[in-house]
PDB file of C-alpha atoms in Angstrom:
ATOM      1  CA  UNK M   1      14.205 -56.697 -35.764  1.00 45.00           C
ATOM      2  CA  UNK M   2      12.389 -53.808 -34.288  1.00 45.00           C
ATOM      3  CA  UNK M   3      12.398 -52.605 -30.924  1.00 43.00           C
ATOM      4  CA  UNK M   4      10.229 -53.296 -28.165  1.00 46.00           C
ATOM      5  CA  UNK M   5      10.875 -50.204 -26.380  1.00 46.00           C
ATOM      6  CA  UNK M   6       8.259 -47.338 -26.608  1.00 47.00           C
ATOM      7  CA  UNK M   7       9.394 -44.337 -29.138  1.00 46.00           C
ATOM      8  CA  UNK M   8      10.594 -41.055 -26.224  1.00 50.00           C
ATOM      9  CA  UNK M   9       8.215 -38.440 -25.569  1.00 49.00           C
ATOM     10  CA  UNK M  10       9.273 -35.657 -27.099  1.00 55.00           C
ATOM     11  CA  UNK M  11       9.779 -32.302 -25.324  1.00 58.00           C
ATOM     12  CA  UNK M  12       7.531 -30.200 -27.352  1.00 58.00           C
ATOM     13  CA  UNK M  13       4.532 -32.667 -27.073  1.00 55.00           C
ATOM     14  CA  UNK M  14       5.233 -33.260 -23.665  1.00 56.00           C
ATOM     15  CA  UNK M  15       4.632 -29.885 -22.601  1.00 63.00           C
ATOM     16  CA  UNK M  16       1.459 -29.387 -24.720  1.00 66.00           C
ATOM     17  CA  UNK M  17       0.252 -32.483 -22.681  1.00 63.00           C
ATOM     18  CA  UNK M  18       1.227 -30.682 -19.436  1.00 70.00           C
ATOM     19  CA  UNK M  19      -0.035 -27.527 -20.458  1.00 79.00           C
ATOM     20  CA  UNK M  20      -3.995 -29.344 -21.457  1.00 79.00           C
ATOM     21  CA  UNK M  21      -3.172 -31.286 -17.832  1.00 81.00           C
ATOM     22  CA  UNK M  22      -2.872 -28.301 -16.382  1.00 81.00           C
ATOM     23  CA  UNK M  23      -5.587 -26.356 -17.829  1.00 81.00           C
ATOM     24  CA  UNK M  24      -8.227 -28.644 -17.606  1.00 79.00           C
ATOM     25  CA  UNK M  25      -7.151 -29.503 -13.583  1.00 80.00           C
ATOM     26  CA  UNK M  26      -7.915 -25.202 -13.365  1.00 81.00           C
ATOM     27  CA  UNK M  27     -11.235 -25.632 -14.715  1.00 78.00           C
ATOM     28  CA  UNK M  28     -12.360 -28.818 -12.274  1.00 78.00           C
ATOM     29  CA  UNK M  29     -11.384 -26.291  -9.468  1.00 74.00           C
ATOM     30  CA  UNK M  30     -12.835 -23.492 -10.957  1.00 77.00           C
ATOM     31  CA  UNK M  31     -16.145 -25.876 -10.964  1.00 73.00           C
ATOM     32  CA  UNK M  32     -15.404 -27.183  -7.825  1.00 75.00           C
ATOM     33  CA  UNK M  33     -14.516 -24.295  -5.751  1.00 70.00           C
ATOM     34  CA  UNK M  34     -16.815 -21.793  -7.000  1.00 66.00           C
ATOM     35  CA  UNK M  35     -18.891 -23.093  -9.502  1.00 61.00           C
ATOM     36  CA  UNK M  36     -20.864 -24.752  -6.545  1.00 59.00           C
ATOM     37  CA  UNK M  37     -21.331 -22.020  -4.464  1.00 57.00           C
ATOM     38  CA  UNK M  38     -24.128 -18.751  -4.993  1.00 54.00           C
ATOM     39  CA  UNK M  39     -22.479 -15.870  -6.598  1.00 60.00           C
ATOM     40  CA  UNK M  40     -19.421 -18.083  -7.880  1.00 65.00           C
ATOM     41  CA  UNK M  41     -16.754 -15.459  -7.866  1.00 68.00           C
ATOM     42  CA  UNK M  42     -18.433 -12.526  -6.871  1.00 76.00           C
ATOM     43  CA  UNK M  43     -17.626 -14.046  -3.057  1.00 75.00           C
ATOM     44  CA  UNK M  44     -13.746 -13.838  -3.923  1.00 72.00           C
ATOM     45  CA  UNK M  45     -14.382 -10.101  -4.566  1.00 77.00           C
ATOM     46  CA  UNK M  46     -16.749  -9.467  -1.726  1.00 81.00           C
ATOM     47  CA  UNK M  47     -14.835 -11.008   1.094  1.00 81.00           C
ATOM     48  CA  UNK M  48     -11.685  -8.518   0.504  1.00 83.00           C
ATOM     49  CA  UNK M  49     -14.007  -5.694   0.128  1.00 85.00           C
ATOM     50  CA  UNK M  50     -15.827  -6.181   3.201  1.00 86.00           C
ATOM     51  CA  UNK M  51     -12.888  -6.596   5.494  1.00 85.00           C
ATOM     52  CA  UNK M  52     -11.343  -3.801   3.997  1.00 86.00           C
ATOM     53  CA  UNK M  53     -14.331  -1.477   5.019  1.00 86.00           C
ATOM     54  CA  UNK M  54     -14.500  -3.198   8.098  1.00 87.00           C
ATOM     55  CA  UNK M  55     -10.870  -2.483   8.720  1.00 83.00           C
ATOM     56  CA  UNK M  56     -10.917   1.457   7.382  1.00 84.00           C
ATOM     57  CA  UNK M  57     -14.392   2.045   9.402  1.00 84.00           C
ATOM     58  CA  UNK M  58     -12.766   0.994  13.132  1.00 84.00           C
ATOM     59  CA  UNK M  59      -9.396   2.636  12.615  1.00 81.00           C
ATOM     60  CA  UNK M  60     -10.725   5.475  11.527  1.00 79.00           C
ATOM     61  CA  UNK M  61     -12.888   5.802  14.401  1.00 79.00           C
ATOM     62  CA  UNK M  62      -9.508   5.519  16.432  1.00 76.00           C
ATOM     63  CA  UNK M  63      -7.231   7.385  14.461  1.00 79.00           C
ATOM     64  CA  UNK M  64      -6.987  10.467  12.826  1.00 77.00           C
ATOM     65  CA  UNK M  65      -4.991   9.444   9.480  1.00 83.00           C
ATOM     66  CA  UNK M  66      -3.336   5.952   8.542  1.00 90.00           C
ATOM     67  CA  UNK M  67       0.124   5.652   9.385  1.00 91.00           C
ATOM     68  CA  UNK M  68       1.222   6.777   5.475  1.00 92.00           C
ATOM     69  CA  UNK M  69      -1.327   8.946   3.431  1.00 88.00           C
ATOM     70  CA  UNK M  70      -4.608  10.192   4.088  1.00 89.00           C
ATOM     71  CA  UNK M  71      -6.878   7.505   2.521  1.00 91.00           C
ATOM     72  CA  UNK M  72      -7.365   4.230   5.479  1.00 91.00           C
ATOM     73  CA  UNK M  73      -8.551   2.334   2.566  1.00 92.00           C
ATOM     74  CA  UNK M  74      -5.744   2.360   0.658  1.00 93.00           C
ATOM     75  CA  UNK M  75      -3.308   2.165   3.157  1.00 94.00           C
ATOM     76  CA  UNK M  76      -4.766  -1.499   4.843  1.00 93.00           C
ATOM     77  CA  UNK M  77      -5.547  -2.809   0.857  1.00 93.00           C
ATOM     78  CA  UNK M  78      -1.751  -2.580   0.429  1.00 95.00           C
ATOM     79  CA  UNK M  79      -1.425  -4.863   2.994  1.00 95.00           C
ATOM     80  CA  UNK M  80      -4.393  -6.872   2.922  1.00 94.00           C
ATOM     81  CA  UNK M  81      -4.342  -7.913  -0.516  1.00 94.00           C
ATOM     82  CA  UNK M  82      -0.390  -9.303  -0.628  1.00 96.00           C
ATOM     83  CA  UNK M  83      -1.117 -10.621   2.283  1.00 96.00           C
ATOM     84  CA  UNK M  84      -3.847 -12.606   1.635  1.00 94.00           C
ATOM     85  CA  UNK M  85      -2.389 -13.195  -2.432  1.00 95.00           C
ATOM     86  CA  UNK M  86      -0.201 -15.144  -0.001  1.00 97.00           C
ATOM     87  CA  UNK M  87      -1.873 -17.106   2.936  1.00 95.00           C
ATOM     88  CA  UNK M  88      -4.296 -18.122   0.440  1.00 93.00           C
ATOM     89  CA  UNK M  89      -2.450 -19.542  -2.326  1.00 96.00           C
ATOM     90  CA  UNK M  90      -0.074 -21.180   0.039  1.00 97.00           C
ATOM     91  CA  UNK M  91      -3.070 -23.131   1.420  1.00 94.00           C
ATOM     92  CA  UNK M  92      -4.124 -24.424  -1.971  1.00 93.00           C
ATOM     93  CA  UNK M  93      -0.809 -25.529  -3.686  1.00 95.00           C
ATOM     94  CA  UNK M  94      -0.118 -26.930  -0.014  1.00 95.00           C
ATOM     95  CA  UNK M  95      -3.528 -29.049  -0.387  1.00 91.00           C
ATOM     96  CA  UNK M  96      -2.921 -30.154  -3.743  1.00 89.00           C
ATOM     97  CA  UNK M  97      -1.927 -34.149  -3.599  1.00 85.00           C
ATOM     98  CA  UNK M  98      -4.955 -34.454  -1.337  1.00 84.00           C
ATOM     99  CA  UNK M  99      -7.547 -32.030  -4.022  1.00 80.00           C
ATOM    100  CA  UNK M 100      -6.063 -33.767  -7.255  1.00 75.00           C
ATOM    101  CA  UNK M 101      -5.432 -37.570  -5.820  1.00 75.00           C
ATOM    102  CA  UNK M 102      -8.134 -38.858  -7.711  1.00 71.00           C
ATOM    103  CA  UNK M 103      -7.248 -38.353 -10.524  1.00 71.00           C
ATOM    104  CA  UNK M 104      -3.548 -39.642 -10.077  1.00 69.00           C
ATOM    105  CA  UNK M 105      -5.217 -42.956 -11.661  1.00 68.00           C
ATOM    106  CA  UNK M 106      -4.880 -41.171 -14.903  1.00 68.00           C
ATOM    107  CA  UNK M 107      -1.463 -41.485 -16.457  1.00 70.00           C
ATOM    108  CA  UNK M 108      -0.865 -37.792 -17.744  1.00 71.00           C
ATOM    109  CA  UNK M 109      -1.633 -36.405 -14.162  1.00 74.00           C
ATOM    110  CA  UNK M 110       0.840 -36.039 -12.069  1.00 81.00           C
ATOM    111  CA  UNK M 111       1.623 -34.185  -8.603  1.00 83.00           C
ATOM    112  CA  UNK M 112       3.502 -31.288 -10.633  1.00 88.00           C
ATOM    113  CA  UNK M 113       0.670 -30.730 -12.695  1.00 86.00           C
ATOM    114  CA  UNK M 114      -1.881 -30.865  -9.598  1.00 87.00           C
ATOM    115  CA  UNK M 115       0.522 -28.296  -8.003  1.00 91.00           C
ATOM    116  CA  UNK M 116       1.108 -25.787 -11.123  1.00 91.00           C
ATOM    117  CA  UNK M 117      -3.081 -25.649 -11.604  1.00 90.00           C
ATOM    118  CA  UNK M 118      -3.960 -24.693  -8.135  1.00 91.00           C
ATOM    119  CA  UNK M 119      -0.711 -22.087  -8.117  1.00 94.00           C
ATOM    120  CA  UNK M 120      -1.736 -20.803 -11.294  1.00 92.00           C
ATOM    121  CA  UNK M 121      -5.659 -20.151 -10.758  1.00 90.00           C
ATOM    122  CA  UNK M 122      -4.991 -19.162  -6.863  1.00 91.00           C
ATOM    123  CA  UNK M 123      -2.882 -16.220  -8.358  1.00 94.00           C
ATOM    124  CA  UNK M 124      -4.856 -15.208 -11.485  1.00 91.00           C
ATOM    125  CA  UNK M 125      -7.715 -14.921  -8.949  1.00 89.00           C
ATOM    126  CA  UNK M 126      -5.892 -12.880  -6.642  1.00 92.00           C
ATOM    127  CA  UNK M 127      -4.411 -10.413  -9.033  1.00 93.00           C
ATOM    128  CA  UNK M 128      -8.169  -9.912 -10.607  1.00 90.00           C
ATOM    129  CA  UNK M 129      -9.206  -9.026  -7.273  1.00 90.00           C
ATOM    130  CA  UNK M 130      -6.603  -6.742  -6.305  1.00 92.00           C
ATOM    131  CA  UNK M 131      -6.688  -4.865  -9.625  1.00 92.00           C
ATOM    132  CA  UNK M 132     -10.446  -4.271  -8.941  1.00 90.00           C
ATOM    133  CA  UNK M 133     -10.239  -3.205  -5.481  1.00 91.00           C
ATOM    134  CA  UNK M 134      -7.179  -1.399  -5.875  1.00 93.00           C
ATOM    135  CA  UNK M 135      -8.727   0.153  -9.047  1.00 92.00           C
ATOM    136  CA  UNK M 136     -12.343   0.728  -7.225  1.00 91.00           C
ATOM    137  CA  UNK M 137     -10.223   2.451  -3.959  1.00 91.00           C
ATOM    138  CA  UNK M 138      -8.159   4.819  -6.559  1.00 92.00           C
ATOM    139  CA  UNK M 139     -11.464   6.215  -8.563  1.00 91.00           C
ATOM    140  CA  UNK M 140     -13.841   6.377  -5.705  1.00 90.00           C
ATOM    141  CA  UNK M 141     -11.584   8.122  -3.216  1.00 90.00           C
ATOM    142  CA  UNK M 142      -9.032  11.211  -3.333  1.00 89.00           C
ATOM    143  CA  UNK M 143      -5.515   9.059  -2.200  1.00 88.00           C
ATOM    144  CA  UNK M 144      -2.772  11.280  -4.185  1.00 86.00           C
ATOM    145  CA  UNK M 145      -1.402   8.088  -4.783  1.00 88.00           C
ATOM    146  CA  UNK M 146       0.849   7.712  -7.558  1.00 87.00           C
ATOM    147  CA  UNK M 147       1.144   4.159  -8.030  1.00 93.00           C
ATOM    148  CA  UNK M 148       4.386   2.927  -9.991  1.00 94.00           C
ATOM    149  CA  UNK M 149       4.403  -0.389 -11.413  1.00 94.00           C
ATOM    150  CA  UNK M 150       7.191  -1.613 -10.914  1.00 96.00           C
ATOM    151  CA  UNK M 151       7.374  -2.346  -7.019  1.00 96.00           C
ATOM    152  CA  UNK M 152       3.983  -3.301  -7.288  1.00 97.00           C
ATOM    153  CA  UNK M 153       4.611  -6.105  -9.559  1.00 97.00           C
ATOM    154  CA  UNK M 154       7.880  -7.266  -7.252  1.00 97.00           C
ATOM    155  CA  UNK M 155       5.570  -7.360  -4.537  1.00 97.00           C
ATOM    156  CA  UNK M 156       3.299  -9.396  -5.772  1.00 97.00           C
ATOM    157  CA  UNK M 157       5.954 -11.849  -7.743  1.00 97.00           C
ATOM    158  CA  UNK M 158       7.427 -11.940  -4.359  1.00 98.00           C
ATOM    159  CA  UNK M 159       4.082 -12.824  -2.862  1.00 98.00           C
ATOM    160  CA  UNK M 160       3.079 -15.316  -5.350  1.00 98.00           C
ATOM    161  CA  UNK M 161       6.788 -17.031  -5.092  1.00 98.00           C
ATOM    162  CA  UNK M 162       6.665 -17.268  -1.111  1.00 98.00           C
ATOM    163  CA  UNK M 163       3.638 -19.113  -1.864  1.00 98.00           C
ATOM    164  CA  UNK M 164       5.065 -21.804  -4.324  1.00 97.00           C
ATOM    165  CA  UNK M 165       8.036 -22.503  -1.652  1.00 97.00           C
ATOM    166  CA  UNK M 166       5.942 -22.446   1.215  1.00 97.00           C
ATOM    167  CA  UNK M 167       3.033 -24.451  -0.099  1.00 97.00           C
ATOM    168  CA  UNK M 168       5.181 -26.818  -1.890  1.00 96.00           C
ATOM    169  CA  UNK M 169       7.019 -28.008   1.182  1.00 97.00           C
ATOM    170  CA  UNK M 170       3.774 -27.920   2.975  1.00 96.00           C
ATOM    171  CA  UNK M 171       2.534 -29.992   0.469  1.00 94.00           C
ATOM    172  CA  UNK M 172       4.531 -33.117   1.250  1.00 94.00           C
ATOM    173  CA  UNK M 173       4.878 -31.980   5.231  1.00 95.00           C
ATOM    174  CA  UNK M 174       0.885 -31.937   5.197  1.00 93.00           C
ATOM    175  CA  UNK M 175       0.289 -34.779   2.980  1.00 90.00           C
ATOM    176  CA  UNK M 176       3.106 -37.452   4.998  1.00 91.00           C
ATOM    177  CA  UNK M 177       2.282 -35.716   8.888  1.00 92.00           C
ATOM    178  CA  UNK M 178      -1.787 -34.992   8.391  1.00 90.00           C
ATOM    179  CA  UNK M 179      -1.459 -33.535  12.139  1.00 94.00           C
ATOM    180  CA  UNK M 180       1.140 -30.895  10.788  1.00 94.00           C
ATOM    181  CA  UNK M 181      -1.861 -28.762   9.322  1.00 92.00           C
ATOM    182  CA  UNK M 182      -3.239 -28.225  11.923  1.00 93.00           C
ATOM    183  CA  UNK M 183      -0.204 -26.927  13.727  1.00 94.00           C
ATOM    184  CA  UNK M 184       1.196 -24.781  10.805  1.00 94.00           C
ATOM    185  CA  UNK M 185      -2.701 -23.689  10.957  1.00 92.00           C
ATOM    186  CA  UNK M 186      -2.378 -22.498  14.587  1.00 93.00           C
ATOM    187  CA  UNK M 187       1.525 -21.223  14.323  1.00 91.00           C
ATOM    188  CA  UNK M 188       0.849 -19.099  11.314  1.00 92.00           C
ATOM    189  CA  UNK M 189      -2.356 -17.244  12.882  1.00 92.00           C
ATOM    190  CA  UNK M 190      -0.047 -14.163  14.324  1.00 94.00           C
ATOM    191  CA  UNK M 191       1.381 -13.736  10.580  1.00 95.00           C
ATOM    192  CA  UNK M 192      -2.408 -11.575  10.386  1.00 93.00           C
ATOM    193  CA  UNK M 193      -0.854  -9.338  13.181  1.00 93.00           C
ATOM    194  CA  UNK M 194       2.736  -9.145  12.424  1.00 95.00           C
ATOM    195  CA  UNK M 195       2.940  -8.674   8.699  1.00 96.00           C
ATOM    196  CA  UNK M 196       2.721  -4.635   8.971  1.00 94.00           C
ATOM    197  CA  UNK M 197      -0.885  -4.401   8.155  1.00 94.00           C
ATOM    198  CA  UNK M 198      -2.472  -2.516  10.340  1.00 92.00           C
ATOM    199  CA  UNK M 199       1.504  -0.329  10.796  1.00 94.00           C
ATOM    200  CA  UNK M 200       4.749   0.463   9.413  1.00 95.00           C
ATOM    201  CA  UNK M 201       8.249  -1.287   9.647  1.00 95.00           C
ATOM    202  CA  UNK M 202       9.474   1.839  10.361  1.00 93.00           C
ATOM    203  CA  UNK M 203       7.413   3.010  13.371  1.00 92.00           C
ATOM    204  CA  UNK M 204       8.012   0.006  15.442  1.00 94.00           C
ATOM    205  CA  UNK M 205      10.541  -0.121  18.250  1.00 95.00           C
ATOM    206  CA  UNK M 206      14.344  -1.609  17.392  1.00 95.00           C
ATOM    207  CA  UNK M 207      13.847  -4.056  19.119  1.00 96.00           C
ATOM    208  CA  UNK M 208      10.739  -5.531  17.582  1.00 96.00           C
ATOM    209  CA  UNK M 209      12.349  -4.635  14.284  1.00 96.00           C
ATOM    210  CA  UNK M 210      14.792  -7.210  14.673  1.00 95.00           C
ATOM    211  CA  UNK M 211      12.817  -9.441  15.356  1.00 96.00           C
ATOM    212  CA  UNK M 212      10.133  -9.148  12.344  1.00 96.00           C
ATOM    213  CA  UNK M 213      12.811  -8.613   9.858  1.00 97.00           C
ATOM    214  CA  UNK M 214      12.552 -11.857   9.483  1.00 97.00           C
ATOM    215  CA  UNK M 215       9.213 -12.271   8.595  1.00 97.00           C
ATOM    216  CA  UNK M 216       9.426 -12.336   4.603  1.00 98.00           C
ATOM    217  CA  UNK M 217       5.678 -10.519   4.504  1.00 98.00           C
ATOM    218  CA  UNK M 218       6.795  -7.725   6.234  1.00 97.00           C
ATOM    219  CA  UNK M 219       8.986  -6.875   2.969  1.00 98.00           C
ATOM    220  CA  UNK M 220       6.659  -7.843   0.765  1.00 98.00           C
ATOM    221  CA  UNK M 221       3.774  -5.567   1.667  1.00 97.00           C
ATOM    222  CA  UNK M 222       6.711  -2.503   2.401  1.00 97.00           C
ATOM    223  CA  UNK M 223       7.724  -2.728  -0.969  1.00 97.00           C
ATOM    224  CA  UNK M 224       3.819  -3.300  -1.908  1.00 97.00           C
ATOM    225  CA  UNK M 225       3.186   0.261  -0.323  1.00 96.00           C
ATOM    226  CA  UNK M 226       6.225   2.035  -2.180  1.00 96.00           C
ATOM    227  CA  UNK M 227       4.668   1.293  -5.556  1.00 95.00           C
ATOM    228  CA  UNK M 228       1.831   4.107  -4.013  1.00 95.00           C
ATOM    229  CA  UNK M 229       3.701   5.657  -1.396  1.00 94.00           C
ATOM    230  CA  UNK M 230       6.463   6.898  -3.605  1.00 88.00           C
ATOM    231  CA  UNK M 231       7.543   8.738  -0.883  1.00 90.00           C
ATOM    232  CA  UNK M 232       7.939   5.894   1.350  1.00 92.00           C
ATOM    233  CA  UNK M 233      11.921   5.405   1.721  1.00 90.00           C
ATOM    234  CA  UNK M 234      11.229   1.524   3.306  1.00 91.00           C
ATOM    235  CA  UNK M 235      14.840   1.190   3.561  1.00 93.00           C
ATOM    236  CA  UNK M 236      14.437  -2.618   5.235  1.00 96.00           C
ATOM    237  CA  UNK M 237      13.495  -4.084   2.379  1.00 97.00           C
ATOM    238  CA  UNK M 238      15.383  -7.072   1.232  1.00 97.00           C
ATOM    239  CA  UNK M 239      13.687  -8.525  -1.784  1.00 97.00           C
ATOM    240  CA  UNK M 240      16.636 -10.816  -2.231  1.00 98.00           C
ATOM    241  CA  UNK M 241      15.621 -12.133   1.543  1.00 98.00           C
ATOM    242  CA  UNK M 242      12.542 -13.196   0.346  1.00 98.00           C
ATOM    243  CA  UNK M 243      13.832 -14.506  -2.394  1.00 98.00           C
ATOM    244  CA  UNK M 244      16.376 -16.875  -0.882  1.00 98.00           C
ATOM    245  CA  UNK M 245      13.378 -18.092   1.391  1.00 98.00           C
ATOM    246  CA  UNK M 246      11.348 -18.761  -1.831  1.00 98.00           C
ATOM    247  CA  UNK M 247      13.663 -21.074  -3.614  1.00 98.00           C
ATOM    248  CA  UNK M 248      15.007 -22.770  -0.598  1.00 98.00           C
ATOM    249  CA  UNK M 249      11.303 -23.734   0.670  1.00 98.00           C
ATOM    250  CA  UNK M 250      10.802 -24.597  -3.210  1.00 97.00           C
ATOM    251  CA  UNK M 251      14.060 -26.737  -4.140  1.00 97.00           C
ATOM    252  CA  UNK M 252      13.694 -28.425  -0.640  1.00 97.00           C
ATOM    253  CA  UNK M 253       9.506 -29.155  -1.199  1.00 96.00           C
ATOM    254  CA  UNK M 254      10.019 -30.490  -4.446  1.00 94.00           C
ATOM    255  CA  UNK M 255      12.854 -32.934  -3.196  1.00 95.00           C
ATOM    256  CA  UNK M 256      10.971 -34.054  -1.189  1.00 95.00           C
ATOM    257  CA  UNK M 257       7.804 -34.755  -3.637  1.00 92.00           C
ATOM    258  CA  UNK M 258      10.446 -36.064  -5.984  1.00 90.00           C
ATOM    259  CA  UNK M 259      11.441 -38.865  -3.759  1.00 90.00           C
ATOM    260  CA  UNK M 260       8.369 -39.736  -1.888  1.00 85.00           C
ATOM    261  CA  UNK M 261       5.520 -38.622  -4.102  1.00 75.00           C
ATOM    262  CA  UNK M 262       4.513 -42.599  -5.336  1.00 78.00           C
ATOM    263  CA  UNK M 263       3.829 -43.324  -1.640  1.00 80.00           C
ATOM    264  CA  UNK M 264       2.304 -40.475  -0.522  1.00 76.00           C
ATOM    265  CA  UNK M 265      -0.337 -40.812  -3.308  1.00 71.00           C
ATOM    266  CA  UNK M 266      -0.844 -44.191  -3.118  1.00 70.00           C
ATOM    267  CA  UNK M 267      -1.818 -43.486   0.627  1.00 65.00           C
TER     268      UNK M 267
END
C-alpha cells in the first residue's frame, strides 16, 4: 500500500522557494514603485539631497555652527538619513498584506514572504542612498570627520530592526483597524521634531531628557553621530533599549499575523 499523504517539504528546498518568493516579490515593487515613475530611482536620491540642503541653507542662516562640528550638512544627514532609513521602511513592511494580497492566490506566497521583500528592498535602498550622500557630503566638503564603522553600522541595524518590529505590528494593527493608519499617521508626525535632528540629547533641559529617552530614535541617530563625531561621548545611549523595543514589537506583530493572518487576507 502506499501512502496518500504528500512527501514533507524539505528544509533546504523550502527556503530556496522562499528565497525566489522573495526575490521576485522585490522586483514587482521595484517595477511598481519606481519603475513607473520619471527618473526611477534617481527620486530616492534626490528627495534626501534636497531636504538636506534645504535644512543646512536655513540653519545656517540662523546659526553660526551646528550643534557638533563645523559642517551643517553633515551634522542634519546623520540624523536625517536614520531617521528616514526608519519612518520609511516602517511604512512599507507595515503596508505589506494590503501591497502583496493579490498575489496570496498563489500557493508559495505568503504574508512572511510579502513582509521580508518590502523589508529587504526598503533597506538596500536606504543604505545606497546614505552611502552616496554621506559619501558626496565627506568629498565635497572639509567635515574633519573621522567616521568609524562600527557605530555606524549599529545605528543603522538598529534603525532597520525598529522598523521590522514596528511595521510588523503595524502590519496586522493597520490591516484588521484600517482607521488605525491614519492615527499612527497623525501621532507619529512629532517623531520629525523630537528625534534629535535638528539638536543634541545632550543640550536639552533634564527635564525634556527624561522624557525623550524614551524615544528609541533619539539613540539611534546619537550613536549614528558617534561613528563621525568620535568625540561625541553620547553617554544616553542604550542600544540594548532599542533593542528590547525591536523584538518585543516583532515577537508580538508576528503573533499576531500568525493567528489571524487567513482572515485578514481573505478580507
Amino acid at each position: 500500500m502506499t501512502s496518500t499523504h504528500p512527501a514533507p517539504v524539505e528544509p533546504a528546498h523550502r527556503q530556496r522557494r522562499t528565497a525566489r518568493t522573495v526575490v521576485a516579490l522585490m522586483l514587482r515593487e521595484m517595477a511598481t514603485s519606481y519603475g513607473r515613475s520619471p527618473g526611477g530611482y534617481l527620486w530616492a536620491v534626490a528627495e534626501p539631497v534636497a531636504a538636506l540642503a534645504l535644512l543646512s541653507l536655513v540653519f545656517s542662516l540662523a546659526f553660526a555652527a551646528p550643534p557638533l562640528g563645523t559642517n551643517f550638512p553633515l551634522f542634519y544627514a546623520t540624523g536625517y538619513l536614520p531617521f528616514m532609513l526608519f519612518n520609511d521602511v516602517a511604512n512599507r513592511v507595515a503596508t505589506s498584506i494590503r501591497f502583496s494580497k493579490p498575489l496570496f492566490a498563489y500557493p508559495g506566497v505568503g504574508y512572511l514572504d510579502a513582509i521580508l521583500a518590502r523589508f529587504t528592498l526598503a533597506v538596500l535602498t536606504h543604505l545606497a542612498v546614505g552611502a552616496l550622500v554621506l559619501g558626496g557630503i565627506l568629498t565635497i566638503f572639509i567635515t574633519h570627520a573621522t567616521p568609524e564603522p562600527g557605530p555606524i553600522v549599529a545605528a543603522l541595524g538598529l534603525a532597520a530592526a525598529l522598523a521590522l518590529g514596528i511595521g510588523t505590528l503595524n502590519c496586522y494593527l493597520m490591516t484588521a483597524f484600517p482607521v488605525w493608519e491614519r492615527a499612527w499617521q497623525i501621532a507619529t508626525r512629532p517623531l520629525f521634531l523630537i528625534s534629535g535632528i535638528f539638536f543634541v540629547y545632550d543640550g536639552l533641559p533634564r527635564a525634556a531628557q527624561e522624557i525623550l529617552w524614551f524615544n528609541p530614535l533619539m539613540h539611534i541617530v546619537g550613536l549614528m553621530r558617534q561613528g563621525f563625531y568620535g568625540y561625541y561621548d553620547g553617554a544616553y545611549i542604550s542600544p540594548l533599549y532599542v533593542g528590547t523595543v525591536s523584538i518585543a514589537t516583532l515577537v508580538t506583530g508576528f503573533m499576531l499575523l500568525y493567528r489571524h493572518h487567513r482572515r485578514l487576507m481573505e478580507d
